[in-house]
Structure formats: C-alpha cells, structure tokens
Short mmCIF file of C-alpha atoms in Angstrom, two decimals:
data_model
loop_
_atom_site.label_atom_id
_atom_site.label_comp_id
_atom_site.label_asym_id
_atom_site.label_seq_id
_atom_site.Cartn_x
_atom_site.Cartn_y
_atom_site.Cartn_z
CA UNK A 1 14.66 -9.71 18.37
CA UNK A 2 13.37 -5.95 17.98
CA UNK A 3 13.42 -6.11 14.30
CA UNK A 4 12.07 -9.66 13.94
CA UNK A 5 9.08 -8.69 16.17
CA UNK A 6 8.33 -5.65 13.65
CA UNK A 7 8.71 -8.02 10.64
CA UNK A 8 6.10 -10.35 12.41
CA UNK A 9 3.75 -7.38 13.10
CA UNK A 10 4.15 -6.17 9.43
CA UNK A 11 3.46 -9.68 8.01
CA UNK A 12 0.27 -9.82 10.08
CA UNK A 13 -0.71 -6.80 8.60
CA UNK A 14 -1.09 -8.72 5.21
CA UNK A 15 -4.29 -10.71 7.01
CA UNK A 16 -5.76 -7.35 7.55
CA UNK A 17 -5.32 -6.75 3.56
CA UNK A 18 -6.85 -9.78 2.89
CA UNK A 19 -10.03 -9.35 5.20
CA UNK A 20 -10.43 -5.83 4.30
CA UNK A 21 -10.91 -7.19 0.65
CA UNK A 22 -12.78 -9.99 1.79
CA UNK A 23 -15.31 -8.03 3.46
CA UNK A 24 -15.76 -5.30 0.63
CA UNK A 25 -15.98 -7.48 -2.53
CA UNK A 26 -19.11 -9.44 -3.53
CA UNK A 27 -19.61 -12.89 -2.14
CA UNK A 28 -18.58 -14.57 -5.31
CA UNK A 29 -14.93 -13.32 -5.00
CA UNK A 30 -14.11 -13.62 -1.51
CA UNK A 31 -11.67 -16.86 -2.02
CA UNK A 32 -10.00 -15.13 -4.92
CA UNK A 33 -9.34 -12.09 -2.16
CA UNK A 34 -7.72 -14.36 0.24
CA UNK A 35 -5.91 -16.26 -2.37
CA UNK A 36 -4.35 -13.29 -4.01
CA UNK A 37 -3.14 -11.65 -0.66
CA UNK A 38 -1.14 -14.85 0.21
CA UNK A 39 0.27 -15.91 -3.38
CA UNK A 40 1.25 -12.38 -4.00
CA UNK A 41 3.32 -12.50 -0.74
CA UNK A 42 4.98 -15.52 -1.80
CA UNK A 43 5.81 -14.29 -5.23
CA UNK A 44 7.06 -10.94 -3.73
CA UNK A 45 9.38 -12.84 -1.11
CA UNK A 46 11.14 -14.59 -4.33
CA UNK A 47 11.39 -11.48 -6.32
CA UNK A 48 12.56 -9.24 -3.46
CA UNK A 49 14.79 -12.07 -2.42
CA UNK A 50 16.57 -12.75 -5.49
CA UNK A 51 16.42 -9.44 -7.53
CA UNK A 52 14.49 -6.37 -5.44
CA UNK A 53 16.52 -6.13 -2.55
CA UNK A 54 19.89 -6.03 -4.55
CA UNK A 55 18.46 -3.44 -6.95
CA UNK A 56 17.60 -1.36 -3.76
CA UNK A 57 20.49 -1.94 -1.47
CA UNK A 58 23.04 -3.46 -3.47
CA UNK A 59 22.89 -6.78 -1.22
CA UNK A 60 22.44 -10.38 -2.23
CA UNK A 61 22.46 -13.59 -0.31
CA UNK A 62 24.47 -15.81 -2.75
CA UNK A 63 27.02 -16.64 0.08
CA UNK A 64 27.59 -19.43 2.67
CA UNK A 65 25.27 -19.62 5.57
CA UNK A 66 28.40 -19.24 7.58
CA UNK A 67 28.70 -15.69 6.06
CA UNK A 68 25.01 -14.94 6.41
CA UNK A 69 24.89 -15.72 9.97
CA UNK A 70 27.22 -13.03 10.89
CA UNK A 71 26.21 -10.57 13.38
CA UNK A 72 23.60 -13.45 14.50
CA UNK A 73 21.90 -12.95 11.15
CA UNK A 74 20.80 -9.34 11.41
CA UNK A 75 20.95 -9.01 7.69
CA UNK A 76 18.69 -11.54 7.06
CA UNK A 77 16.12 -10.42 9.39
CA UNK A 78 16.45 -6.75 8.11
CA UNK A 79 15.52 -8.34 4.81
CA UNK A 80 12.47 -10.03 6.33
CA UNK A 81 11.29 -6.69 7.61
CA UNK A 82 11.81 -4.63 4.41
CA UNK A 83 10.38 -7.41 2.36
CA UNK A 84 6.87 -7.17 4.51
CA UNK A 85 6.81 -3.57 3.20
CA UNK A 86 7.59 -4.61 -0.23
CA UNK A 87 4.99 -7.18 -0.07
CA UNK A 88 2.33 -4.32 0.88
CA UNK A 89 2.66 -2.83 -2.90
CA UNK A 90 0.77 -5.92 -4.58
CA UNK A 91 -1.51 -6.27 -1.67
CA UNK A 92 -2.54 -2.63 -2.06
CA UNK A 93 -2.99 -3.05 -5.64
CA UNK A 94 -5.20 -6.22 -5.02
CA UNK A 95 -8.00 -3.99 -3.68
CA UNK A 96 -8.14 -1.83 -6.58
CA UNK A 97 -8.08 -4.45 -9.17
CA UNK A 98 -10.58 -6.86 -7.25
CA UNK A 99 -13.33 -8.86 -9.07
CA UNK A 100 -12.11 -8.88 -12.69
CA UNK A 101 -8.50 -9.50 -12.68
CA UNK A 102 -6.96 -12.84 -14.15
CA UNK A 103 -4.96 -14.83 -11.52
CA UNK A 104 -1.50 -15.61 -13.01
CA UNK A 105 -0.91 -12.57 -15.20
CA UNK A 106 -1.32 -10.60 -11.78
CA UNK A 107 1.28 -12.77 -10.29
CA UNK A 108 3.53 -12.09 -12.98
CA UNK A 109 2.96 -8.41 -12.50
CA UNK A 110 3.79 -8.68 -8.94
CA UNK A 111 6.92 -10.19 -9.87
CA UNK A 112 7.98 -7.22 -12.07
CA UNK A 113 6.77 -4.62 -9.71
CA UNK A 114 8.59 -6.01 -6.56
CA UNK A 115 11.89 -6.90 -8.42
CA UNK A 116 12.18 -3.64 -10.32
CA UNK A 117 9.81 -0.79 -9.58
CA UNK A 118 9.39 -0.51 -5.92
CA UNK A 119 13.09 -1.36 -5.34
CA UNK A 120 14.27 1.46 -7.68
CA UNK A 121 12.27 4.14 -5.71
CA UNK A 122 13.18 2.50 -2.15
CA UNK A 123 16.80 2.67 -3.07
CA UNK A 124 16.81 6.25 -3.97
CA UNK A 125 14.99 7.16 -0.73
CA UNK A 126 16.29 4.90 1.90
CA UNK A 127 19.60 3.83 0.48
CA UNK A 128 20.81 7.22 -1.21
CA UNK A 129 21.15 5.63 -4.76
CA UNK A 130 22.51 7.43 -7.78
CA UNK A 131 23.07 10.41 -5.36
CA UNK A 132 19.34 11.41 -5.39
CA UNK A 133 19.02 12.25 -1.64
CA UNK A 134 22.54 14.14 -1.68
CA UNK A 135 21.42 16.12 -4.39
CA UNK A 136 17.93 17.18 -2.54
CA UNK A 137 20.06 18.18 0.50
CA UNK A 138 22.52 19.84 -1.67
CA UNK A 139 19.92 21.94 -3.35
CA UNK A 140 17.24 22.59 -0.62
CA UNK A 141 19.08 21.88 2.62
CA UNK A 142 17.70 18.67 3.83
CA UNK A 143 17.21 15.15 2.23
CA UNK A 144 13.64 13.82 1.49
CA UNK A 145 12.23 12.36 4.81
CA UNK A 146 10.03 9.38 4.92
CA UNK A 147 10.32 7.65 8.16
CA UNK A 148 8.08 4.71 7.57
CA UNK A 149 6.82 4.76 3.82
CA UNK A 150 3.81 7.43 3.50
CA UNK A 151 5.42 7.76 -0.10
CA UNK A 152 8.03 4.67 -0.40
CA UNK A 153 4.94 2.23 0.28
CA UNK A 154 2.07 3.52 0.12
CA UNK A 155 1.92 6.44 -2.33
CA UNK A 156 3.94 4.08 -4.65
CA UNK A 157 1.42 1.34 -4.10
CA UNK A 158 -1.62 3.65 -4.84
CA UNK A 159 -0.05 5.07 -7.96
CA UNK A 160 0.78 1.57 -9.31
CA UNK A 161 -2.86 0.61 -8.62
CA UNK A 162 -4.07 3.79 -10.32
CA UNK A 163 -2.41 2.65 -13.66
CA UNK A 164 -3.74 -0.98 -13.13
CA UNK A 165 -7.33 0.34 -12.57
CA UNK A 166 -7.51 2.40 -15.66
CA UNK A 167 -5.98 -0.59 -17.65
CA UNK A 168 -8.48 -2.91 -16.63
CA UNK A 169 -11.55 -0.78 -16.71
CA UNK A 170 -14.45 -0.88 -14.83
CA UNK A 171 -16.41 -4.08 -13.60
CA UNK A 172 -19.39 -5.16 -15.52
CA UNK A 173 -22.79 -3.72 -14.49
CA UNK A 174 -20.94 -1.09 -12.33
CA UNK A 175 -22.28 1.88 -14.30
CA UNK A 176 -25.63 1.58 -16.22
CA UNK A 177 -27.03 4.55 -18.23
CA UNK A 178 -24.41 6.87 -16.71
CA UNK A 179 -25.30 5.99 -13.14
CA UNK A 180 -23.50 4.15 -10.69
CA UNK A 181 -24.81 0.67 -9.35
CA UNK A 182 -23.61 0.28 -5.60
CA UNK A 183 -22.13 -3.08 -5.19
CA UNK A 184 -22.54 -3.34 -1.57
CA UNK A 185 -19.59 -4.90 0.38
CA UNK A 186 -20.31 -8.48 1.62
CA UNK A 187 -19.35 -8.78 4.81
CA UNK A 188 -18.84 -5.78 7.27
CA UNK A 189 -17.59 -7.80 10.22
CA UNK A 190 -14.70 -9.22 7.92
CA UNK A 191 -14.20 -5.54 6.71
CA UNK A 192 -13.92 -4.17 10.13
CA UNK A 193 -11.64 -6.92 11.44
CA UNK A 194 -9.17 -6.43 8.11
CA UNK A 195 -9.31 -2.63 9.53
CA UNK A 196 -8.57 -3.40 12.86
CA UNK A 197 -5.73 -5.95 12.31
CA UNK A 198 -4.19 -3.40 9.86
CA UNK A 199 -4.33 -0.62 12.38
CA UNK A 200 -2.81 -2.77 14.92
CA UNK A 201 0.17 -3.71 12.91
CA UNK A 202 0.70 -0.50 11.89
CA UNK A 203 2.17 0.36 15.28
CA UNK A 204 5.01 -2.30 14.15
CA UNK A 205 5.22 -0.80 10.73
CA UNK A 206 5.72 2.71 12.05
CA UNK A 207 7.43 2.44 15.40
CA UNK A 208 9.76 -0.43 14.42
CA UNK A 209 10.67 1.39 11.41
CA UNK A 210 13.48 2.90 13.59
CA UNK A 211 15.11 -0.84 12.97
CA UNK A 212 17.56 -0.78 16.01
CA UNK A 213 16.30 -0.35 19.70
CA UNK A 214 18.42 2.78 20.37
CA UNK A 215 16.54 4.65 17.80
CA UNK A 216 12.86 3.71 19.13
CA UNK A 217 10.60 6.69 20.08
CA UNK A 218 7.49 6.68 21.89
CA UNK A 219 6.65 10.02 19.66
CA UNK A 220 6.26 7.69 16.61
CA UNK A 221 3.53 5.56 18.56
CA UNK A 222 1.65 8.63 19.84
CA UNK A 223 1.71 10.30 16.46
CA UNK A 224 0.50 7.17 14.99
CA UNK A 225 -2.21 6.95 17.29
CA UNK A 226 -3.35 10.88 17.13
CA UNK A 227 -3.48 10.28 13.26
CA UNK A 228 -5.54 7.13 13.39
CA UNK A 229 -7.98 8.78 15.55
CA UNK A 230 -8.29 11.98 13.58
CA UNK A 231 -8.94 9.95 10.13
CA UNK A 232 -11.37 8.06 11.98
CA UNK A 233 -13.63 10.84 13.16
CA UNK A 234 -13.38 13.02 9.98
CA UNK A 235 -14.33 9.90 8.02
CA UNK A 236 -17.21 9.16 10.28
CA UNK A 237 -18.49 12.97 9.79
CA UNK A 238 -17.89 13.32 6.17
CA UNK A 239 -18.95 9.78 5.32
CA UNK A 240 -22.21 10.26 7.34
CA UNK A 241 -21.67 7.15 9.66
CA UNK A 242 -21.09 4.90 6.60
CA UNK A 243 -19.05 1.65 8.16
CA UNK A 244 -16.87 1.53 4.93
CA UNK A 245 -15.76 4.95 5.51
CA UNK A 246 -15.30 4.82 9.26
CA UNK A 247 -13.28 1.65 8.96
CA UNK A 248 -10.80 3.18 6.36
CA UNK A 249 -10.66 6.42 7.96
CA UNK A 250 -8.08 5.25 10.46
CA UNK A 251 -6.15 3.78 7.96
CA UNK A 252 -5.93 7.02 5.79
CA UNK A 253 -4.72 8.62 8.92
CA UNK A 254 -2.01 5.94 9.62
CA UNK A 255 -0.87 6.12 5.82
CA UNK A 256 -0.36 9.95 5.99
CA UNK A 257 1.61 10.10 9.33
CA UNK A 258 4.01 7.46 8.24
CA UNK A 259 6.55 9.99 6.84
CA UNK A 260 6.77 12.37 9.43
CA UNK A 261 5.67 10.18 12.59
CA UNK A 262 9.17 10.53 14.16
CA UNK A 263 9.50 14.41 13.97
CA UNK A 264 5.82 16.12 14.27
CA UNK A 265 4.21 17.29 17.35
CA UNK A 266 1.32 14.89 18.56
CA UNK A 267 -1.23 17.77 17.59
CA UNK A 268 0.44 17.97 14.09
CA UNK A 269 -0.26 14.23 13.66
CA UNK A 270 -3.85 14.92 14.51
CA UNK A 271 -4.35 17.45 11.83
CA UNK A 272 -2.42 15.42 9.32
CA UNK A 273 -4.63 12.40 9.98
CA UNK A 274 -7.64 14.58 9.97
CA UNK A 275 -7.17 15.92 6.53
CA UNK A 276 -6.21 12.17 5.24
CA UNK A 277 -9.57 11.02 6.58
CA UNK A 278 -11.34 13.77 4.80
CA UNK A 279 -9.45 13.63 1.56
CA UNK A 280 -10.05 9.73 1.56
CA UNK A 281 -14.18 10.47 1.60
CA UNK A 282 -14.21 13.11 -0.72
CA UNK A 283 -12.04 11.89 -3.45
CA UNK A 284 -13.42 8.22 -3.33
CA UNK A 285 -16.99 9.45 -3.49
CA UNK A 286 -16.04 11.96 -6.51
CA UNK A 287 -13.94 9.25 -8.26
CA UNK A 288 -16.87 6.84 -8.00
CA UNK A 289 -19.58 8.79 -8.87
CA UNK A 290 -17.82 11.18 -11.54
CA UNK A 291 -15.27 8.99 -13.59
CA UNK A 292 -17.13 5.62 -14.66
CA UNK A 293 -13.96 3.92 -16.40
CA UNK A 294 -11.92 4.41 -12.84
CA UNK A 295 -13.28 1.54 -10.79
CA UNK A 296 -11.48 1.56 -7.64
CA UNK A 297 -13.13 -1.17 -5.49
CA UNK A 298 -11.44 -0.61 -2.06
CA UNK A 299 -10.49 3.00 -2.81
CA UNK A 300 -6.79 2.16 -2.66
CA UNK A 301 -5.44 5.13 -5.00
CA UNK A 302 -7.17 7.90 -2.75
CA UNK A 303 -6.39 6.01 0.63
CA UNK A 304 -2.77 5.05 -0.16
CA UNK A 305 -1.61 6.99 -3.55
CA UNK A 306 -3.40 10.36 -2.53
CA UNK A 307 -3.16 10.02 1.36
CA UNK A 308 0.38 8.89 1.16
CA UNK A 309 1.51 11.75 -1.21
CA UNK A 310 -0.29 14.08 1.29
CA UNK A 311 1.94 12.52 4.11
CA UNK A 312 5.28 13.27 2.50
CA UNK A 313 4.41 16.70 1.78
CA UNK A 314 2.72 17.12 5.38
CA UNK A 315 6.05 16.23 6.94
CA UNK A 316 7.67 19.08 5.05
CA UNK A 317 5.13 21.33 7.13
CA UNK A 318 4.34 19.95 10.56
CA UNK A 319 7.55 18.60 11.22
CA UNK A 320 9.03 22.16 11.26
CA UNK A 321 9.96 23.60 14.65
CA UNK A 322 7.94 26.47 14.41
CA UNK A 323 4.81 24.07 14.52
CA UNK A 324 6.34 22.07 17.42
CA UNK A 325 8.19 19.44 15.52
CA UNK A 326 11.66 18.52 15.62
CA UNK A 327 13.07 20.22 12.42
CA UNK A 328 15.52 18.81 10.02
CA UNK A 329 13.18 19.01 7.02
CA UNK A 330 12.73 20.96 3.46
CA UNK A 331 9.34 21.50 2.35
CA UNK A 332 10.89 21.53 -1.47
CA UNK A 333 12.62 18.30 -0.77
CA UNK A 334 9.25 16.70 0.55
CA UNK A 335 7.53 18.23 -2.56
CA UNK A 336 10.07 16.94 -4.97
CA UNK A 337 10.69 13.76 -3.30
CA UNK A 338 7.00 12.88 -3.28
CA UNK A 339 6.32 13.91 -7.01
CA UNK A 340 9.18 11.61 -7.97
CA UNK A 341 7.53 8.68 -6.07
CA UNK A 342 4.46 9.44 -7.89
CA UNK A 343 6.18 9.44 -11.34
CA UNK A 344 7.98 6.34 -10.77
CA UNK A 345 4.93 4.40 -9.69
CA UNK A 346 2.69 5.76 -12.17
CA UNK A 347 5.09 5.16 -15.27
CA UNK A 348 6.20 1.77 -13.81
CA UNK A 349 2.77 0.55 -13.28
CA UNK A 350 1.48 1.56 -16.77
CA UNK A 351 4.80 -0.14 -18.34
CA UNK A 352 4.36 -3.60 -16.22
CA UNK A 353 0.39 -3.73 -16.23
CA UNK A 354 0.60 -2.66 -20.07
CA UNK A 355 3.17 -5.32 -20.95
CA UNK A 356 1.35 -7.90 -19.15
CA UNK A 357 -2.08 -7.14 -20.72
CA UNK A 358 -0.63 -7.06 -24.18
CA UNK A 359 1.23 -10.73 -23.53
CA UNK A 360 -1.15 -12.54 -21.41
CA UNK A 361 -4.27 -10.30 -20.94
CA UNK A 362 -5.28 -8.82 -17.50
CA UNK A 363 -9.07 -9.44 -17.39
CA UNK A 364 -11.28 -12.19 -16.59
CA UNK A 365 -13.80 -13.00 -19.46
CA UNK A 366 -17.15 -11.64 -19.46
CA UNK A 367 -18.56 -15.17 -18.35
CA UNK A 368 -15.90 -15.74 -15.60
CA UNK A 369 -16.52 -12.29 -14.18
CA UNK A 370 -20.35 -12.99 -13.91
CA UNK A 371 -19.60 -16.20 -12.22
CA UNK A 372 -17.12 -14.73 -9.82
CA UNK A 373 -13.30 -15.32 -9.43
CA UNK A 374 -14.03 -17.58 -6.63
CA UNK A 375 -15.70 -20.42 -9.17
CA UNK A 376 -13.93 -19.18 -12.29
CA UNK A 377 -10.26 -19.10 -11.10
CA UNK A 378 -10.63 -21.50 -7.84
CA UNK A 379 -13.36 -23.66 -8.46
CA UNK A 380 -14.95 -23.24 -5.07
CA UNK A 381 -16.98 -20.78 -3.25
CA UNK A 382 -16.43 -19.32 0.09
CA UNK A 383 -19.32 -21.30 1.70
CA UNK A 384 -20.52 -24.98 0.80
CA UNK A 385 -23.91 -23.50 -0.49
CA UNK A 386 -21.81 -23.00 -3.57
#
C-alpha cells in the first residue's frame, strides 16, 4: 500500500507536467501539450514493461500470474512506482521541444529512450549494474548517492532534452534581426496549477523513494519543503516577480534536493534549493537571450539538466557530517556519477533523436507550425472558438 500510494502520487505529477506546458505554450499548441503527456506515458509504460525494466534490473514479467502475485504482487507495484519515474523523462523532454515537434516521431523517440537510454543509467546507479557503484566505492570510499533521482531522473531527462532541442532548432519567428521575440505564456493559472500539482506530488516522489515503510524518514519531507521554498524565494527575487520564474523556482529546488534529501540537514537543503532557484533564472535568461538556436520553451534543460546535476554534486557537499548531514558520501563519487549521467543522457539523446530525424523527420512543416500543432496534428483547438 505504501509504495502503491507513492506510485499514484508520482503518476499524478504527470498532470502537473501537462498543465505546466499547457500554460506556457501558445494557445494554438495547448491540446498538443495535453495529448503528448498522456500518450508519452502510455508508450513509456509498454517500453519499460517489456524492455526497460529488464535492462535496468534484470527482471521481466513473462511468468504466470500465480508467480507474479507472490509476496502480494509487491514486485509489480515496485515496477509501477519506478515506471512513473521513467515516464518523467519524455514528460521533461516534451516541455523543451514544444510547439514544433511532429507527433508520431516523438513517440518513437520516447519508446527508444525509455527502453534503452534511461534504464541503462538507472541500472548503473540503482541496481549496481556492470560493477559501476562497486568501482566508485572502491576508488573513492562511497557509492554514488541519488536517493530520489536528481541525476538519474531529472538531469538525465534535461540532458536528453538538450539534444532534442538542438536538433529541432528554434521556433519560427522566435528570433528576428538578432533579437528575441517574446512568446508570452498562454495561461498563467494553468501554469501555476501545473507547478502546484508537481510540488505536491514531489513529496511522494521523494519521501516514498524509501520504497519500504521501515525506511521512511521525515527528514526527506522537511528537506524537500525547505528546498522548495528556497527555490521559490530566490527565483522571485532574481526573476523580478515574474510568475513564470516564481512557479518554476520551487520545482528547481525540488529537483536539486532529490539526491541528498535523506542525508542533508534542513538548512543545507534550504541552501541547495536556493542555489537551484537562482541557477534556473540565470541560465534560462542567458540561454534565451544569447543562444538563438537553443529554444527551450519551458526551460527544461536548466531546470532539470543543470539543477539536477547541481543536486547530485551538492549531495557530496551538504550530506557531510561537518555540515550537519548524516555522512556516507564522497564528493568525487558524486561528481563522477553526475558527469556519467550527463554523458549517457547527452550521447543517448543525440543518437536517438538524430536517428529519428534522419528516418522520419522531427519537425512540423512551416505551415503546420504556423497553424499550431492543435489543428495540424489533432484537428481541434483548445476551445470551440477554433
């Protein structure tokens, strides 16, 4: 029941991904945002059930129901919980490539990512595959620690998105005469709703990563809370009260605290979340204004890719007993484990999206992009006026 509740809470976070994207994209792409998140989840489920879970954990479900229900079906529910993490990868990517990606080629990419790229790194870290964790422990005194996925889920998702965003290119009309043309969010209340759903669900994402009731810790909950509010307030200050930054600030903090949320002191978690909120605002603004080919609609690369990497490294700092943490970490293991995740994700992203681009094409035609993905792909708008 404990792990099932966690799975349901993380499943609910996908509604948060959907509404965060719906509120950020232009009105003509709102339907597409909703449909992508749901269909990506469906494709992810099949890819992870038949291939990805076996790649990560060496477990498959090609057995009778009598065998699968041993131990009250705990292994099945554990799969469900970990699936919701795996499905977050395409949900993260979706926000970065919004408004100009073709529908079915992206679903093909999702299947490949969730079958092979994400489970490969997941298995290295959370299952000790290929002796990777044993090597880190032998070399630097501790394994790479990522309690709830700052790197395994968020940074990997952000760096896969980085590859997809570069291969797609920027939206038409986004840059003119070397200047950024702002595409204002279509619906701030929807954007805020998405952020709130994600923030609430995150307490299942983090706390229930213990996976068993006897390992649950209130420290994880309070550290998540402190990182969340730190990210919010710093994003408010640096973002000059911009509602988009304010509602992404808590998410930046929560991304960063995942890795060490079970080991840090709450004040350390506050610092980690605050740095993440500032990092998101600064890098998102810089990327949008200085790098015209890199059009990251929701800012998923700085939010997940960079804040997740910061969280992985920060666990090697703030989890130390000298800073009030519980210890048991190595800074070098955290650094190397984080860099490994970035490399696997970036290389995997360029390979998968590059192959799909060559085979099927990734981008909508110029006419369809102008009309919007809602009418071009789904033949219906978000409201009946269309």
